[in-house]
């Protein structure tokens, strides 16, 4: 849900998530209503779909919603992915002196919705929830490091995400060096490969064995967040003999001994 409160905890997302966010700005002018939502913290990889209340919509190149009833140029949606140096919303800076080009929201994925003025008799046909119209997106969230290639990109591999959370400044904030000793890195790479094992699907095709999608609040205890992640893929943080910490995802092994009746 979108939240409207003076101080809202920040959220960070992994994998593919459907999210709204905290109100950053909201005001009306000349019959139009403007709203900016912070969808999370940290650069996202991409937006895959847009939702207005409970309806999926598409937008054209300028951000105008093309589905009825908003197809009559009544609703525009724009987004930013939260780049390290972002671009302010020009429509907002043109309408409100207090929102300037310096209001970029660097590192914060955002959504800007502009509800255009419509006739009073038909207003609730367009916006039945008025200013509380719920805007959501499905997005590919945080960029994470691949422990094999050291490249940083979007991924939902469970080992990559656990490694990112353990070392991230908005995560558990554990020293990166602990995960870079030879034994620790070998264990994490083995878990990365295990998570990527292709599992066949009944309907055809396959998917990776262990993926993580989800969100956490920066107000949560890191141990609670990490516990949820580890339990999703039967993983543990394993101290290594060279003083590091490796990520170990357990895998099935054929038993060496079978006990009969």
CSV table of N, CA, C and O in Angstrom, one decimal, residues 36-105:
chain,number,residue,atom,x,y,z
A,36,UNK,N,3.8,12.2,-5.8
A,36,UNK,CA,5.1,11.5,-6.0
A,36,UNK,C,5.2,10.5,-5.0
A,36,UNK,O,5.0,10.8,-3.8
A,37,UNK,N,5.5,9.2,-5.3
A,37,UNK,CA,5.7,8.1,-4.4
A,37,UNK,C,7.1,7.7,-4.5
A,37,UNK,O,7.7,7.5,-5.6
A,38,UNK,N,7.7,7.4,-3.3
A,38,UNK,CA,9.0,6.8,-3.2
A,38,UNK,C,8.8,5.3,-3.2
A,38,UNK,O,8.2,4.7,-2.2
A,39,UNK,N,9.2,4.6,-4.2
A,39,UNK,CA,9.0,3.1,-4.4
A,39,UNK,C,9.9,2.3,-3.6
A,39,UNK,O,9.7,1.0,-3.5
A,40,UNK,N,11.0,2.8,-3.1
A,40,UNK,CA,12.0,2.0,-2.4
A,40,UNK,C,13.3,2.8,-2.2
A,40,UNK,O,13.3,4.1,-2.4
A,41,UNK,N,14.3,2.2,-1.9
A,41,UNK,CA,15.6,2.8,-1.8
A,41,UNK,C,16.7,2.0,-2.6
A,41,UNK,O,16.6,0.7,-2.6
A,42,UNK,N,17.5,2.6,-3.3
A,42,UNK,CA,18.5,1.9,-4.1
A,42,UNK,C,18.0,1.8,-5.5
A,42,UNK,O,16.8,1.6,-5.8
A,43,UNK,N,19.0,1.9,-6.5
A,43,UNK,CA,18.6,1.9,-7.9
A,43,UNK,C,17.9,0.6,-8.3
A,43,UNK,O,18.4,-0.5,-7.9
A,44,UNK,N,16.8,0.7,-9.0
A,44,UNK,CA,16.1,-0.4,-9.6
A,44,UNK,C,16.6,-0.7,-11.0
A,44,UNK,O,17.2,0.2,-11.7
A,45,UNK,N,16.3,-1.9,-11.5
A,45,UNK,CA,16.7,-2.2,-12.9
A,45,UNK,C,15.7,-1.9,-13.9
A,45,UNK,O,16.0,-1.5,-15.0
A,46,UNK,N,14.4,-1.9,-13.6
A,46,UNK,CA,13.4,-1.6,-14.6
A,46,UNK,C,12.0,-1.8,-14.1
A,46,UNK,O,11.7,-2.5,-13.2
A,47,UNK,N,11.0,-1.1,-14.8
A,47,UNK,CA,9.6,-1.2,-14.5
A,47,UNK,C,9.0,-2.0,-15.6
A,47,UNK,O,9.1,-1.8,-16.8
A,48,UNK,N,8.2,-3.1,-15.2
A,48,UNK,CA,7.6,-4.0,-16.1
A,48,UNK,C,6.1,-3.8,-16.3
A,48,UNK,O,5.6,-4.0,-17.4
A,49,UNK,N,5.4,-3.3,-15.3
A,49,UNK,CA,4.0,-3.0,-15.5
A,49,UNK,C,3.5,-2.0,-14.5
A,49,UNK,O,4.1,-1.7,-13.5
A,50,UNK,N,2.4,-1.3,-14.9
A,50,UNK,CA,1.8,-0.3,-14.1
A,50,UNK,C,0.4,-0.6,-13.7
A,50,UNK,O,-0.4,-1.2,-14.5
A,51,UNK,N,0.0,-0.3,-12.5
A,51,UNK,CA,-1.3,-0.6,-12.0
A,51,UNK,C,-2.0,0.6,-11.3
A,51,UNK,O,-1.3,1.3,-10.6
A,52,UNK,N,-3.2,0.9,-11.7
A,52,UNK,CA,-4.0,2.0,-11.1
A,52,UNK,C,-5.1,1.3,-10.3
A,52,UNK,O,-6.0,0.6,-10.9
A,53,UNK,N,-5.2,1.5,-9.0
A,53,UNK,CA,-6.0,0.7,-8.1
A,53,UNK,C,-5.8,-0.7,-8.4
A,53,UNK,O,-4.7,-1.2,-8.2
A,54,UNK,N,-6.7,-1.5,-8.9
A,54,UNK,CA,-6.5,-2.9,-9.1
A,54,UNK,C,-6.5,-3.3,-10.6
A,54,UNK,O,-6.6,-4.4,-11.0
A,55,UNK,N,-6.2,-2.3,-11.5
A,55,UNK,CA,-6.3,-2.5,-12.9
A,55,UNK,C,-4.9,-2.2,-13.5
A,55,UNK,O,-4.3,-1.2,-13.3
A,56,UNK,N,-4.4,-3.2,-14.3
A,56,UNK,CA,-3.2,-3.0,-15.0
A,56,UNK,C,-3.4,-2.1,-16.2
A,56,UNK,O,-4.4,-2.3,-16.9
A,57,UNK,N,-2.5,-1.2,-16.4
A,57,UNK,CA,-2.6,-0.2,-17.5
A,57,UNK,C,-1.3,-0.1,-18.3
A,57,UNK,O,-0.3,-0.6,-17.8
A,58,UNK,N,-1.4,0.4,-19.5
A,58,UNK,CA,-0.3,0.7,-20.3
A,58,UNK,C,-0.2,2.2,-20.5
A,58,UNK,O,-1.2,2.9,-20.4
A,59,UNK,N,1.1,2.7,-20.7
A,59,UNK,CA,1.3,4.1,-21.0
A,59,UNK,C,2.0,4.3,-22.3
A,59,UNK,O,2.7,3.4,-22.7
A,60,UNK,N,1.7,5.4,-22.9
A,60,UNK,CA,2.4,5.7,-24.2
A,60,UNK,C,3.8,6.4,-23.9
A,60,UNK,O,4.2,6.5,-22.7
A,61,UNK,N,4.4,6.9,-24.9
A,61,UNK,CA,5.8,7.4,-24.8
A,61,UNK,C,5.9,8.6,-23.9
A,61,UNK,O,6.9,8.9,-23.3
A,62,UNK,N,4.8,9.3,-23.7
A,62,UNK,CA,4.8,10.5,-22.9
A,62,UNK,C,4.3,10.2,-21.5
A,62,UNK,O,4.2,11.1,-20.6
A,63,UNK,N,3.9,9.0,-21.2
A,63,UNK,CA,3.4,8.6,-19.9
A,63,UNK,C,1.9,8.6,-19.7
A,63,UNK,O,1.4,8.3,-18.7
A,64,UNK,N,1.2,9.0,-20.8
A,64,UNK,CA,-0.3,9.0,-20.7
A,64,UNK,C,-0.9,7.6,-20.7
A,64,UNK,O,-0.5,6.8,-21.5
A,65,UNK,N,-1.8,7.4,-19.8
A,65,UNK,CA,-2.5,6.1,-19.6
A,65,UNK,C,-3.4,5.9,-20.8
A,65,UNK,O,-4.2,6.8,-21.1
A,66,UNK,N,-3.4,4.7,-21.5
A,66,UNK,CA,-4.1,4.5,-22.7
A,66,UNK,C,-5.4,3.8,-22.5
A,66,UNK,O,-6.2,3.7,-23.4
A,67,UNK,N,-5.7,3.2,-21.3
A,67,UNK,CA,-6.9,2.4,-21.1
A,67,UNK,C,-8.0,3.4,-20.6
A,67,UNK,O,-7.8,4.4,-19.9
A,68,UNK,N,-9.3,3.0,-20.9
A,68,UNK,CA,-10.4,3.7,-20.4
A,68,UNK,C,-10.5,3.4,-18.9
A,68,UNK,O,-10.1,2.3,-18.4
A,69,UNK,N,-11.0,4.3,-18.1
A,69,UNK,CA,-11.6,5.6,-18.5
A,69,UNK,C,-10.5,6.7,-18.7
A,69,UNK,O,-10.9,7.9,-19.0
A,70,UNK,N,-9.3,6.4,-18.4
A,70,UNK,CA,-8.2,7.5,-18.4
A,70,UNK,C,-7.7,7.8,-19.8
A,70,UNK,O,-6.9,8.7,-19.9
A,71,UNK,N,-8.2,7.1,-20.8
A,71,UNK,CA,-7.6,7.3,-22.1
A,71,UNK,C,-8.0,8.7,-22.7
A,71,UNK,O,-7.4,9.0,-23.8
A,72,UNK,N,-8.8,9.4,-22.1
A,72,UNK,CA,-9.2,10.7,-22.6
A,72,UNK,C,-8.3,11.8,-22.0
A,72,UNK,O,-8.7,12.8,-21.5
A,73,UNK,N,-7.0,11.5,-22.0
A,73,UNK,CA,-5.9,12.4,-21.5
A,73,UNK,C,-6.2,12.9,-20.1
A,73,UNK,O,-6.1,14.1,-19.8
A,74,UNK,N,-6.5,12.0,-19.2
A,74,UNK,CA,-6.9,12.4,-17.8
A,74,UNK,C,-5.8,11.9,-16.8
A,74,UNK,O,-5.9,12.3,-15.6
A,75,UNK,N,-4.9,11.1,-17.2
A,75,UNK,CA,-3.9,10.5,-16.2
A,75,UNK,C,-2.6,10.3,-16.9
A,75,UNK,O,-2.5,9.7,-17.9
A,76,UNK,N,-1.5,10.8,-16.2
A,76,UNK,CA,-0.2,10.6,-16.7
A,76,UNK,C,0.7,10.0,-15.6
A,76,UNK,O,0.6,10.5,-14.5
A,77,UNK,N,1.5,9.0,-15.9
A,77,UNK,CA,2.3,8.3,-15.0
A,77,UNK,C,3.8,8.4,-15.5
A,77,UNK,O,4.0,7.9,-16.6
A,78,UNK,N,4.7,8.8,-14.7
A,78,UNK,CA,6.1,8.8,-15.0
A,78,UNK,C,6.9,8.2,-13.9
A,78,UNK,O,6.4,8.2,-12.7
A,79,UNK,N,8.0,7.6,-14.2
A,79,UNK,CA,8.8,6.9,-13.2
A,79,UNK,C,10.3,7.3,-13.4
A,79,UNK,O,10.7,7.6,-14.4
A,80,UNK,N,11.0,7.1,-12.3
A,80,UNK,CA,12.5,7.2,-12.3
A,80,UNK,C,13.0,5.9,-11.5
A,80,UNK,O,12.4,5.5,-10.6
A,81,UNK,N,14.1,5.4,-12.0
A,81,UNK,CA,14.7,4.2,-11.5
A,81,UNK,C,15.6,4.4,-10.2
A,81,UNK,O,16.0,3.4,-9.6
A,82,UNK,N,15.9,5.6,-9.9
A,82,UNK,CA,16.7,5.9,-8.7
A,82,UNK,C,18.2,5.8,-9.0
A,82,UNK,O,19.0,5.2,-8.3
A,83,UNK,N,18.6,6.4,-10.2
A,83,UNK,CA,20.0,6.5,-10.5
A,83,UNK,C,20.8,7.3,-9.5
A,83,UNK,O,20.2,8.1,-8.7
A,84,UNK,N,22.1,7.1,-9.4
A,84,UNK,CA,22.9,7.9,-8.4
A,84,UNK,C,22.7,9.4,-8.6
A,84,UNK,O,22.7,10.1,-7.6
A,85,UNK,N,22.5,9.8,-9.8
A,85,UNK,CA,22.2,11.2,-10.1
A,85,UNK,C,20.9,11.2,-11.0
A,85,UNK,O,21.0,10.8,-12.1
A,86,UNK,N,19.8,11.6,-10.4
A,86,UNK,CA,18.5,11.4,-11.1
A,86,UNK,C,18.1,12.8,-11.8
A,86,UNK,O,18.8,13.8,-11.7
A,87,UNK,N,17.0,12.7,-12.4
A,87,UNK,CA,16.4,13.9,-13.1
A,87,UNK,C,15.1,14.2,-12.5
A,87,UNK,O,14.2,13.4,-12.3
A,88,UNK,N,14.9,15.5,-12.2
A,88,UNK,CA,13.7,16.0,-11.6
A,88,UNK,C,12.5,15.9,-12.6
A,88,UNK,O,12.7,15.8,-13.8
A,89,UNK,N,11.3,15.8,-12.1
A,89,UNK,CA,10.1,15.8,-12.9
A,89,UNK,C,9.8,17.2,-13.4
A,89,UNK,O,9.4,18.0,-12.6
A,90,UNK,N,9.9,17.4,-14.7
A,90,UNK,CA,9.7,18.8,-15.2
A,90,UNK,C,8.3,19.3,-15.0
A,90,UNK,O,8.1,20.5,-14.8
A,91,UNK,N,7.3,18.5,-15.2
A,91,UNK,CA,5.9,18.9,-14.9
A,91,UNK,C,5.7,19.4,-13.5
A,91,UNK,O,5.0,20.4,-13.3
A,92,UNK,N,6.4,18.8,-12.6
A,92,UNK,CA,6.3,19.2,-11.2
A,92,UNK,C,7.0,20.5,-10.9
A,92,UNK,O,6.5,21.4,-10.2
A,93,UNK,N,8.2,20.7,-11.5
A,93,UNK,CA,8.9,21.9,-11.3
A,93,UNK,C,8.2,23.1,-12.0
A,93,UNK,O,8.3,24.2,-11.5
A,94,UNK,N,7.5,22.8,-13.1
A,94,UNK,CA,6.8,23.9,-13.8
A,94,UNK,C,5.6,24.3,-13.0
A,94,UNK,O,5.1,25.5,-13.1
A,95,UNK,N,5.0,23.4,-12.2
A,95,UNK,CA,3.7,23.7,-11.5
A,95,UNK,C,3.9,24.3,-10.1
A,95,UNK,O,3.1,25.1,-9.7
A,96,UNK,N,5.0,23.9,-9.5
A,96,UNK,CA,5.2,24.3,-8.1
A,96,UNK,C,6.6,24.9,-7.9
A,96,UNK,O,7.6,24.2,-8.1
A,97,UNK,N,6.6,26.1,-7.4
A,97,UNK,CA,7.9,26.8,-7.1
A,97,UNK,C,8.8,26.1,-6.1
A,97,UNK,O,10.0,26.1,-6.1
A,98,UNK,N,8.1,25.4,-5.1
A,98,UNK,CA,8.8,24.8,-4.0
A,98,UNK,C,9.5,23.4,-4.5
A,98,UNK,O,10.3,22.9,-3.8
A,99,UNK,N,9.1,22.9,-5.7
A,99,UNK,CA,9.7,21.7,-6.2
A,99,UNK,C,10.6,22.1,-7.3
A,99,UNK,O,10.2,22.4,-8.4
A,100,UNK,N,11.9,22.1,-7.1
A,100,UNK,CA,12.9,22.6,-8.1
A,100,UNK,C,13.6,21.5,-8.7
A,100,UNK,O,13.5,20.3,-8.4
A,101,UNK,N,14.5,21.9,-9.6
A,101,UNK,CA,15.4,20.9,-10.3
A,101,UNK,C,16.3,20.2,-9.4
A,101,UNK,O,16.9,19.2,-9.7
A,102,UNK,N,16.5,20.8,-8.2
A,102,UNK,CA,17.4,20.1,-7.2
A,102,UNK,C,16.7,19.0,-6.5
A,102,UNK,O,17.3,18.2,-5.8
A,103,UNK,N,15.3,18.9,-6.6
A,103,UNK,CA,14.6,17.8,-6.0
A,103,UNK,C,14.6,16.6,-7.0
A,103,UNK,O,13.7,16.3,-7.6
A,104,UNK,N,15.8,15.9,-7.0
A,104,UNK,CA,16.0,14.8,-7.9
A,104,UNK,C,15.7,13.4,-7.3
A,104,UNK,O,15.4,12.5,-8.0
A,105,UNK,N,15.7,13.3,-6.0
A,105,UNK,CA,15.5,12.0,-5.3
A,105,UNK,C,16.6,11.0,-5.8
A,105,UNK,O,16.2,9.9,-6.3
